[in-house]
Coordinates of C-alpha atoms in Angstrom, one line a residue:
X1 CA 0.0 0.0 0.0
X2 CA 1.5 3.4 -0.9
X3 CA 1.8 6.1 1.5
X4 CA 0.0 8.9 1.0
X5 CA 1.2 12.4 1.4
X6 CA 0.3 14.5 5.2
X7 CA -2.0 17.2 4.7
X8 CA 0.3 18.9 7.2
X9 CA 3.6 18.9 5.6
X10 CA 6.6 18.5 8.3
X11 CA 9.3 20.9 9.0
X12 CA 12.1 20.7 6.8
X13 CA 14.8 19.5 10.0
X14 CA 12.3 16.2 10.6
X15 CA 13.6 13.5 8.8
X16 CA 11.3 10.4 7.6
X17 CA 9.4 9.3 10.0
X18 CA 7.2 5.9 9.9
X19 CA 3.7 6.8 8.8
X20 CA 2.6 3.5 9.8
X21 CA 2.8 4.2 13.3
X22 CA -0.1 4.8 15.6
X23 CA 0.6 8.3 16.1
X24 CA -0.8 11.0 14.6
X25 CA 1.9 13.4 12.1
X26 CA 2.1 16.6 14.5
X27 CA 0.8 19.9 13.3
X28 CA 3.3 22.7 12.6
X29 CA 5.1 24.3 15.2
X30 CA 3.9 27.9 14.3
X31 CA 0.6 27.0 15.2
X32 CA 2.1 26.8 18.8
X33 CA 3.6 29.9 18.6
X34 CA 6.7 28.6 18.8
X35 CA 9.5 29.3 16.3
X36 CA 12.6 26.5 16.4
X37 CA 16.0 26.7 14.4
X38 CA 16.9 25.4 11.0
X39 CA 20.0 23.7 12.5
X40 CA 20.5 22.4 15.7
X41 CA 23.7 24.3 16.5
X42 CA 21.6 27.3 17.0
X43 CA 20.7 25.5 20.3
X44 CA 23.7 25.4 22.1
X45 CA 22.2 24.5 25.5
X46 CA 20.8 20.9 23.6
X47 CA 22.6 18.2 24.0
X48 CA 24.1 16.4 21.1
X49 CA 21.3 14.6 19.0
X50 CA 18.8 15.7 21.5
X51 CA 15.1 15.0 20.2
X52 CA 13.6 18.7 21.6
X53 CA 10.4 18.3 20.1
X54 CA 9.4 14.9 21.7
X55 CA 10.4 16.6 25.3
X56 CA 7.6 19.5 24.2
X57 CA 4.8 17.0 23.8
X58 CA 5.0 16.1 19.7
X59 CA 4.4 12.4 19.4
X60 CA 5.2 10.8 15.8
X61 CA 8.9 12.0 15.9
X62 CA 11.4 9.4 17.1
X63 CA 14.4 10.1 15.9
X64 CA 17.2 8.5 17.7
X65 CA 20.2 10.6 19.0
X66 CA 22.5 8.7 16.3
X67 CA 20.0 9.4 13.7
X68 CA 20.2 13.5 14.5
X69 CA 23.9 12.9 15.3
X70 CA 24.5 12.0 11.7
X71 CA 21.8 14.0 10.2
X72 CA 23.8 17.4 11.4
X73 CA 27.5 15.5 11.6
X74 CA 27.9 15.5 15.4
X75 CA 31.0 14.8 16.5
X76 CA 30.6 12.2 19.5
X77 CA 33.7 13.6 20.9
X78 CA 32.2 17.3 21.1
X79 CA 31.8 18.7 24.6
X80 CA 28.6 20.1 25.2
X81 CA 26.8 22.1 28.2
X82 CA 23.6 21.3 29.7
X83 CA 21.5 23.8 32.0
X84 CA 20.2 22.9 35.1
X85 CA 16.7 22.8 33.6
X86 CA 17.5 20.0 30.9
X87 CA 19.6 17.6 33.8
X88 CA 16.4 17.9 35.9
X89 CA 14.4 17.2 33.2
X90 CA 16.9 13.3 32.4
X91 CA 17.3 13.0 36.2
X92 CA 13.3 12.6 36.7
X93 CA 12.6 10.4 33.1
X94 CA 15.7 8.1 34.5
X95 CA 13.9 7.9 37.8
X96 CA 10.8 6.3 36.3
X97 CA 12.7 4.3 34.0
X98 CA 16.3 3.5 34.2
X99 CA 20.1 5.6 34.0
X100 CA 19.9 3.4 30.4
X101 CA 16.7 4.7 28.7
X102 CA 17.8 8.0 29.9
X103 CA 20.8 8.5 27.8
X104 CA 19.0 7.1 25.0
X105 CA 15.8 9.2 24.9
X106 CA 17.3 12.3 25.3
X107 CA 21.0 11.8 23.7
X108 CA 23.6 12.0 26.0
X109 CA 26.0 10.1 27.7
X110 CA 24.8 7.3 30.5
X111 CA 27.6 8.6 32.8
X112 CA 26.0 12.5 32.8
X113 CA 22.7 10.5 34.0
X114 CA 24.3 9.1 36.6
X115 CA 26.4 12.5 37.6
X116 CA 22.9 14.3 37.4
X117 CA 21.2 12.2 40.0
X118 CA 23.8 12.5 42.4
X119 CA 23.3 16.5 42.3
X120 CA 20.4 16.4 42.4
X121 CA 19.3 18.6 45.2
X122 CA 21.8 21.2 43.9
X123 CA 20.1 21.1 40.8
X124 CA 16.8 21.9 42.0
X125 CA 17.9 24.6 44.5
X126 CA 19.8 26.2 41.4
X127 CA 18.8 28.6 38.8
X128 CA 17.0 26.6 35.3
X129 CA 19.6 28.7 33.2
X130 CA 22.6 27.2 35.4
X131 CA 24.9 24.8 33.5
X132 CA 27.6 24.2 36.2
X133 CA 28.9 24.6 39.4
X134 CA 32.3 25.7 39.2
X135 CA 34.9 27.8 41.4
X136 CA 37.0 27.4 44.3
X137 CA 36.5 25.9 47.3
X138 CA 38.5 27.2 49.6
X139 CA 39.9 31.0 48.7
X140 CA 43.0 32.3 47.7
X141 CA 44.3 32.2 51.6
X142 CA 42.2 29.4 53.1
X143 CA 43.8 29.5 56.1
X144 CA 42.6 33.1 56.8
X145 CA 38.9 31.8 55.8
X146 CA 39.0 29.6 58.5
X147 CA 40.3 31.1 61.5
X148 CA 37.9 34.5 60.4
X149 CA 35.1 32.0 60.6
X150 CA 36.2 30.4 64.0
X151 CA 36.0 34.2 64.8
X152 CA 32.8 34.2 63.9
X153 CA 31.3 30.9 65.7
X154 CA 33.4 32.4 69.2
X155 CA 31.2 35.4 68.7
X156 CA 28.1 33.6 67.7
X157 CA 28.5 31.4 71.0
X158 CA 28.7 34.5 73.3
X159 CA 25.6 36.1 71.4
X160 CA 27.2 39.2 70.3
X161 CA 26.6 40.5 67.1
X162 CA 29.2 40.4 63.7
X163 CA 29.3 42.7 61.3
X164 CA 31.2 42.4 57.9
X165 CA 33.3 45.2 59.1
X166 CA 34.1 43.2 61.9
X167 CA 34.7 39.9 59.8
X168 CA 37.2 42.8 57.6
X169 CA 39.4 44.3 60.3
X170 CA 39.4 40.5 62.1
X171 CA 40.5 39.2 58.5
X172 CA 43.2 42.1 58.2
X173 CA 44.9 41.1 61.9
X174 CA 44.7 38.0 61.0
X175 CA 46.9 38.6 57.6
X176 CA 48.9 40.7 59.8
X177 CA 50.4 38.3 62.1
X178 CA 50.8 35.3 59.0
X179 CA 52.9 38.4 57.3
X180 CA 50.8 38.5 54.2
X181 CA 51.5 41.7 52.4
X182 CA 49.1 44.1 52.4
X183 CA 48.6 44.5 48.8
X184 CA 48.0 40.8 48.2
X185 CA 45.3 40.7 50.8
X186 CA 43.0 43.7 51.1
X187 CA 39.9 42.2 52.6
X188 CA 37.4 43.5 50.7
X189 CA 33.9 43.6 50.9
X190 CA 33.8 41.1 47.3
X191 CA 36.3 39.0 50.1
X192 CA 33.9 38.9 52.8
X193 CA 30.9 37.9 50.4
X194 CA 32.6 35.0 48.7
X195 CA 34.0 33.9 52.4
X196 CA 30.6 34.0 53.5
X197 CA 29.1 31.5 51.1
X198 CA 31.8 29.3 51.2
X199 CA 30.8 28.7 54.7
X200 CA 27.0 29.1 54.4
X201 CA 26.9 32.3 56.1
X202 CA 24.5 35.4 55.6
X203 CA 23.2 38.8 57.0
X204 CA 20.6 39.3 59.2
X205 CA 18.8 42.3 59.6
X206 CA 17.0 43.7 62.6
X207 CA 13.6 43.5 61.1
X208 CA 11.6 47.1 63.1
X209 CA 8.3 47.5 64.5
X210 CA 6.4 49.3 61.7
X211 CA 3.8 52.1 63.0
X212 CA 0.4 51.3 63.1
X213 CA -2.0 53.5 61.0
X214 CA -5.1 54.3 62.8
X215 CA -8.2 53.0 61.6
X216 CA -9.9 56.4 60.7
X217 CA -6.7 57.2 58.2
X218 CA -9.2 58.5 55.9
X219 CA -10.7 61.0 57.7
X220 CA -8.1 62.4 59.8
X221 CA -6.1 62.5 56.3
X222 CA -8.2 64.5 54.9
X223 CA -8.8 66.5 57.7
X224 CA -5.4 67.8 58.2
X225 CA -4.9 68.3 54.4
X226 CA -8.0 70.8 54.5
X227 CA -7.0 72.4 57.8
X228 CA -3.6 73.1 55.5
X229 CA -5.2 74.2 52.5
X230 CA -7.7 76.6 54.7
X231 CA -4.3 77.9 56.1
X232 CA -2.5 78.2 52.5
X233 CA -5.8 80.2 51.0
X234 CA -6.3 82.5 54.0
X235 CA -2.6 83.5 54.4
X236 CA -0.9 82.7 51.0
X237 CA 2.4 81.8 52.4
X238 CA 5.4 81.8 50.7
X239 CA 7.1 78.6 49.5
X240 CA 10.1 79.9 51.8
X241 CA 8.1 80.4 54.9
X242 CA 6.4 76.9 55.0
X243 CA 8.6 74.7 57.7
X244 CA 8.8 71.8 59.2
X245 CA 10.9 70.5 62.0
X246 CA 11.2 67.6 64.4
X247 CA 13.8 66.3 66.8
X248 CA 15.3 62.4 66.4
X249 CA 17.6 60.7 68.7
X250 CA 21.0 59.8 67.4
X251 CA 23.0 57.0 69.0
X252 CA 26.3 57.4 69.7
X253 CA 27.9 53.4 69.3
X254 CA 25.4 53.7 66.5
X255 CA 25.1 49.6 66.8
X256 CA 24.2 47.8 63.5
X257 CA 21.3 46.6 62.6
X258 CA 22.7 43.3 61.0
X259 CA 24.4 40.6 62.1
X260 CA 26.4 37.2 60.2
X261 CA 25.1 33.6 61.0
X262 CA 24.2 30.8 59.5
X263 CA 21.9 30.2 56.4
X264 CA 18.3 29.3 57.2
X265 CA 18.9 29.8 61.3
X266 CA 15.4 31.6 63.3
X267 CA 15.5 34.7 64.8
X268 CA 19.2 35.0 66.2
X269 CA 20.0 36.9 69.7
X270 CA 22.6 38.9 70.3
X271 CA 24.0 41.0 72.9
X272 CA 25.2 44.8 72.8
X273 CA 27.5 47.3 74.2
X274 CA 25.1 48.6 76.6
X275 CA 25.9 52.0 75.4
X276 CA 23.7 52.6 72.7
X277 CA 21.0 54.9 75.2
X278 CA 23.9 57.0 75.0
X279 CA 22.7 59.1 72.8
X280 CA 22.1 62.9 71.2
X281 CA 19.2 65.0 70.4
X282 CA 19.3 66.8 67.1
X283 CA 16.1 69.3 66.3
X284 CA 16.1 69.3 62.4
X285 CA 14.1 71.7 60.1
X286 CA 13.6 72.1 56.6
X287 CA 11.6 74.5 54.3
X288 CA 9.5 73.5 51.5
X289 CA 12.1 75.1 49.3
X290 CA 15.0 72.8 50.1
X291 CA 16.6 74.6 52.6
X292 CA 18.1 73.0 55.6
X293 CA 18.0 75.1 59.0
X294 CA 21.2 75.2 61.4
X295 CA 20.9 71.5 63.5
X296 CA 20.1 72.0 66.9
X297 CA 22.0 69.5 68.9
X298 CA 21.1 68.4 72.6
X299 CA 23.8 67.0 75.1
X300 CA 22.6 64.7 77.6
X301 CA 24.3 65.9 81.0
X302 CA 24.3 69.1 82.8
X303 CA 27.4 71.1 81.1
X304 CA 28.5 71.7 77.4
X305 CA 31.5 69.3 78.1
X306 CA 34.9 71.2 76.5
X307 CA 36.3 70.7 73.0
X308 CA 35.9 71.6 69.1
X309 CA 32.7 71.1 67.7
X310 CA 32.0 71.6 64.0
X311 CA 30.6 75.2 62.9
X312 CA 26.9 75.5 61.2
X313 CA 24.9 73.9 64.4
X314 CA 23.7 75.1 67.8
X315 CA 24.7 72.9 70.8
X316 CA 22.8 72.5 74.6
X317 CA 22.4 70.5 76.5
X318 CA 19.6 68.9 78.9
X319 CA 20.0 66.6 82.0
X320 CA 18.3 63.9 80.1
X321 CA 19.3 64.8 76.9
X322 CA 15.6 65.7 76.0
X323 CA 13.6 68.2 74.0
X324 CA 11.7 70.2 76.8
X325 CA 9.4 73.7 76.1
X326 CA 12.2 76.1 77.4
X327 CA 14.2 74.2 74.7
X328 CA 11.6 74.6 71.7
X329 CA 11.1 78.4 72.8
X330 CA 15.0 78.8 72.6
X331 CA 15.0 77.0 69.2
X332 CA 12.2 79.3 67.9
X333 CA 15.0 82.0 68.9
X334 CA 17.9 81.1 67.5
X335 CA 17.1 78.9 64.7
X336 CA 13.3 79.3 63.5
X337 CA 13.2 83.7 63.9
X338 CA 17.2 83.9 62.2
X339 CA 16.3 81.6 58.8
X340 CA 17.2 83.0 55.9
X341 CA 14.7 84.9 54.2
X342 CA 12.7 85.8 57.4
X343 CA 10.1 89.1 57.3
X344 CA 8.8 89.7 60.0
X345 CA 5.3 91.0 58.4
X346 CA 5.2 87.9 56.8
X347 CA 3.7 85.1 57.7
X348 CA 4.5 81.5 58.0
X349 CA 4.2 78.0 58.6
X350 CA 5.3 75.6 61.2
X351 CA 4.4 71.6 60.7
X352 CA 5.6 69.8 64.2
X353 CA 4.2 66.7 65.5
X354 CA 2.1 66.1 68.5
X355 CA 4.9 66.2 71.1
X356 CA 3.5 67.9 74.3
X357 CA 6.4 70.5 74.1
X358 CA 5.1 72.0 71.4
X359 CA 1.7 73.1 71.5
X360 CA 2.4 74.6 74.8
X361 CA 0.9 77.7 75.4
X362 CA 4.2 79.5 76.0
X363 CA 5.3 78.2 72.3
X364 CA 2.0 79.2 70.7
X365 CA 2.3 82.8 71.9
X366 CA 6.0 82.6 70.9
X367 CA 5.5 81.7 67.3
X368 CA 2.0 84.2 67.4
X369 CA 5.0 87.1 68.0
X370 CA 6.8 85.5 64.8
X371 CA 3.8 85.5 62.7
X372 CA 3.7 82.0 62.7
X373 CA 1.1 79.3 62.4
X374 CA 1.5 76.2 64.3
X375 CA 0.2 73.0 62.4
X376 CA 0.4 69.9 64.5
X377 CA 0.2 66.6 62.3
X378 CA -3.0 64.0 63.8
X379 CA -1.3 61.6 66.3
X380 CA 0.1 58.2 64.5
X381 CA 0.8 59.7 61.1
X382 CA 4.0 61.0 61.6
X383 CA 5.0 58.2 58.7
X384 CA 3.5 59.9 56.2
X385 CA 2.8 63.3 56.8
X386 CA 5.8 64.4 58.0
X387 CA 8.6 65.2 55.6
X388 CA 11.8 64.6 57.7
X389 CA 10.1 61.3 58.3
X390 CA 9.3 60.8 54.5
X391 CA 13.0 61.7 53.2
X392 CA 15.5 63.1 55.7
X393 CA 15.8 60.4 58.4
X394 CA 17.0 57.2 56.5
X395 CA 19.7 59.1 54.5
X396 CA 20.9 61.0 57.4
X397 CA 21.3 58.0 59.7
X398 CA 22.4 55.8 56.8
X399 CA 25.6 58.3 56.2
X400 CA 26.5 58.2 59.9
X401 CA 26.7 54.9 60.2
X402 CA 28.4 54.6 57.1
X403 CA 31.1 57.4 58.5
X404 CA 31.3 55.0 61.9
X405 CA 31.8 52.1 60.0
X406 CA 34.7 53.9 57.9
X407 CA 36.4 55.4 61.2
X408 CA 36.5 51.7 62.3
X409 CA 37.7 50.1 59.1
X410 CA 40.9 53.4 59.1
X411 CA 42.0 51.1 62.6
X412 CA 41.2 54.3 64.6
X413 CA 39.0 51.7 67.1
X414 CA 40.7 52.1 71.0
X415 CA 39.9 49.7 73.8
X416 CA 39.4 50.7 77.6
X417 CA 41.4 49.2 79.8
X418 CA 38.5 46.0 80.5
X419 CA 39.1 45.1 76.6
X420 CA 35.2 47.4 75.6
X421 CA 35.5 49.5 72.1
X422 CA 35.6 53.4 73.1
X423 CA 33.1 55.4 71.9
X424 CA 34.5 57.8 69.4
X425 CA 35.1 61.6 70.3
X426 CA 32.2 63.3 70.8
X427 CA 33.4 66.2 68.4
X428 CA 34.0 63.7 65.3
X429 CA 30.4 62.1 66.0
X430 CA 29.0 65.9 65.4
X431 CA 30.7 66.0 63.0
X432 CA 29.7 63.1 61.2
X433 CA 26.1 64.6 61.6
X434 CA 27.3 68.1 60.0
X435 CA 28.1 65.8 57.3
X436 CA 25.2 63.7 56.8
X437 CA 22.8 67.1 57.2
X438 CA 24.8 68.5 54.4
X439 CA 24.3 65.6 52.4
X440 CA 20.1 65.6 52.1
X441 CA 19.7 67.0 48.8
X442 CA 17.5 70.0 48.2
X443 CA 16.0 68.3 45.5
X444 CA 14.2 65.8 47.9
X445 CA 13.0 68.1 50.3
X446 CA 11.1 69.7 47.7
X447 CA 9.7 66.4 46.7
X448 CA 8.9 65.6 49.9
X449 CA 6.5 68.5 50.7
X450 CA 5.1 68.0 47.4
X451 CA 4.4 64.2 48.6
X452 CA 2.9 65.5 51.9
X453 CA 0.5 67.8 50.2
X454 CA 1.9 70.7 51.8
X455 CA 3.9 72.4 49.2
X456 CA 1.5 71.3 46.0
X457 CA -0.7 74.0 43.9
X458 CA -4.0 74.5 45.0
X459 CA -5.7 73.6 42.1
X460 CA -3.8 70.2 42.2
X461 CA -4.9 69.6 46.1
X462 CA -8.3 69.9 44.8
X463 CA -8.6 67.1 43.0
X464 CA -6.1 65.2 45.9
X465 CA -9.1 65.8 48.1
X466 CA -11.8 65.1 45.5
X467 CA -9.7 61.7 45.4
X468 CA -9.5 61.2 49.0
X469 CA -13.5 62.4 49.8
X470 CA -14.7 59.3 47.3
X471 CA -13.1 56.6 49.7
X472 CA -14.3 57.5 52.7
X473 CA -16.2 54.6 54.3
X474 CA -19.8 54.6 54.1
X475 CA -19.9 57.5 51.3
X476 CA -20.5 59.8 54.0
X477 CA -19.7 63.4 53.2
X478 CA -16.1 64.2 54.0
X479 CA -15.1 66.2 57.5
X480 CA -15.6 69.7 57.9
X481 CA -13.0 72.4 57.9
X482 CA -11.1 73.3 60.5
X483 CA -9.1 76.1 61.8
X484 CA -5.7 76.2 63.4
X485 CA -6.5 75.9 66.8
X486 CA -8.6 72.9 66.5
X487 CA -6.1 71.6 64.5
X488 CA -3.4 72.2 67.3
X489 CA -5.6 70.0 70.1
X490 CA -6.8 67.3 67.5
X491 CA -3.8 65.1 68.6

């Protein structure tokens, strides 16, 4: 019986297949969507002679791996590369059948099968796009590895936390006394990270408490926002007169908020200093123009203790270290009534958060004489309407602790006479702060009144509210309008 032609004609790279078998001919490819190569070499991640369209489902096709070995002149000798995706695909055929049927069915060698099922856990743990698991071992300077991870088991054991800084300047002592030059061993942070996963170690990050939003966010959002807008309409303030200002604690050890231990381990203890509550006040303040206003630094003790401290901040100091109302009057003084670009027919804008110190009665009449409103943001959403909170705080305490971490990595680290880390100089840590303030771009103070709604065009804040008012729960109508001084006791 003669065959008859397919009325679906197969691609050009399938050789003669048996028509008399019980399979249907398979359609085309493109009606798959699918688009494969005129020559297999365009595949480099196949294996040699390997049959790709039986493994996507297309019965009929049985071409043996010697068949497409001499169809496109494979040299049996070739080396080829495999992906991670491909071995587990041959390691779970050669677990229902055999390490034999294996090989055949997909074209490679018997030994790869057997190779394959070995790794197999790595395999499925790796990337699908991985074809080997290469490198070193042990580093350049094992020995070093190891005794810097003993280092970090000691520490483990007595619950104190590891940094990578720490892992660095332990690694560098260590180099020291084996007399390895220092420019073939620098310790570097690419150092520490390979280090680290040759002996399964990782970071672990203090995870914070986030804030809780109160459950009437809606209203008491839109709330303040009109209070603001009632302000903005009634007084038309100037972009440079519109403040806001807060004060945030500033460690001193500045402990880190990670720690090194082992992959997969549960929440890990460790133990500190004890003198992180030693600590500083710093009452910041912006403007919705970008501009930064002199830091205002509070000591904890009863004396300005003696020494040079950097230029461009105001220092005092507190028997706690805190920010009381004789405190917020004097920074209205020197700080708030000497900014740049100050009338004093003029009127402004104070934002400050619900801290009793500030809505005082003293401070309101204070700010009254400096043609100042006060606007106190509602009580648990600091978070989000308050710019230093939006975009000043992170940066700024990100730079210092980068600065600490630098002064310790430059060996400047001295010990007390019981073997505890000094705390540095209390006129480098201001200064580190003078640093960090300067950093804050203008750029993203701007962006962040214009993200608290304080700073936008009117006509935009419209439709912010229109927005908001379509949310509220119950499609009630929205709150009322208030003025300042209900604003100033909604906390």
């Amino acid at each position: 019986m003669e065959n008859e032609e397919p009325d679906v004609k197969p691609p050009d790279w399938v050789g003669p297949v048996n028509t008399a078998s019980q399979f249907p001919q398979p359609p085309h490819l493109d009606s798959y969507g699918l688009r494969l190569p005129r020559d297999i070499t365009e595949l480099p991640e196949w294996g040699e002679g390997y049959p790709f369209y039986m493994a996507m489902g297309f019965p009929g096709c049985d071409l043996s791996a010697d068949d497409l070995a001499g169809k496109f002149q494979f040299s049996r000798g070739m080396r080829r590369s495999y992906d991670a995706g491909f071995k587990l695909m041959v390691v779970e055929y050669a677990e229902s059948t055999n390490n034999c049927q294996a090989a055949k069915q997909f074209g490679v060698l018997e030994k790869n099968v057997r190779d394959w099922r070995k790794v197999k856990p790595q395999l499925q743990n790796a990337h699908a796009m991985r074809r080997a698991f290469r490198g070193p071992k042990n580093g350049r300077f094992a020995l070093v590895d190891q005794r810097v991870a003993e280092y970090v088991r000691y520490m483990q054991a007595k619950g104190d936390p590891i940094t990578r800084e720490a892992m660095q300047l332990k690694a560098l002592e260590i180099a020291q006394e084996m007399n390895i030059p220092e420019k073939g061993f620098k310790a570097s942070l690419g150092w520490c990270r390979r280090m680290m996963r040759r002996y399964d170690l990782s970071l672990r990050h203090k995870v914070p408490v986030p804030q809780q939003l109160p459950e009437d966010l809606t209203e008491k959002l839109v709330t303040y926002q009109r209070s603001v807008l009632a302000l903005r309409r009634a007084h038309d303030y100037q972009v440079a007169q519109m403040g806001n200002a807060d004060e945030t604690p500033i460690c001193l050890e500045v402990p880190s908020r990670v720690t090194v231990d082992n992959q997969g381990e549960k929440p890990v203890l460790v133990k500190t200093p004890g003198r992180e509550k030693l600590k500083i006040t710093a009452m910041l303040g912006v403007l919705a123009d970008g501009r930064k206003l002199p830091p205002y630094i509070i000591l904890r003790g009863t004396y300005i203790p003696p020494g040079k401290f950097p230029s461009g901040m105001e220092i005092r100091c507190h028997r706690y270290g805190w920010m009381t109302e004789d405190l917020m009057q004097d920074w209205l003084e020197v700080v708030w009534r000497r900014r740049t670009g100050a009338v004093p027919k003029q009127r402004g804008m104070l934002i400050l958060n619900g801290f009793r110190g500030h809505a005082t009665d003293s401070v309101k009449s204070s700010m009254e004489s400096m043609s100042t409103d006060m606007v106190i943001i509602p009580g648990g959403l600091t978070s989000q309407l308050q710019v230093l909170d939006v975009v000043v705080y992170k940066p700024l305490n990100d730079s210092v602790r980068a600065q600490y971490s630098n002064w310790l990595l430059a060996g400047n680290l001295a010990l007390s006479p019981t073997g505890n880390a000094k705390k540095p100089p209390l006129g480098l840590f201001l200064e580190w702060v003078m640093v960090a303030w300067n950093s804050i771009s203008s750029e993203s103070i701007v962006q962040g009144f214009k993200k608290c709604h304080i700073s936008s065009n009117l006509e935009d804040e419209d439709d912010v509210l229109w927005e908001i008012e379509s949310e509220l729960p119950g499609g009630g109508e929205p709150p009322k309008e208030c003025d300042t001084e209900s604003l100033t006791e909604s906390n």
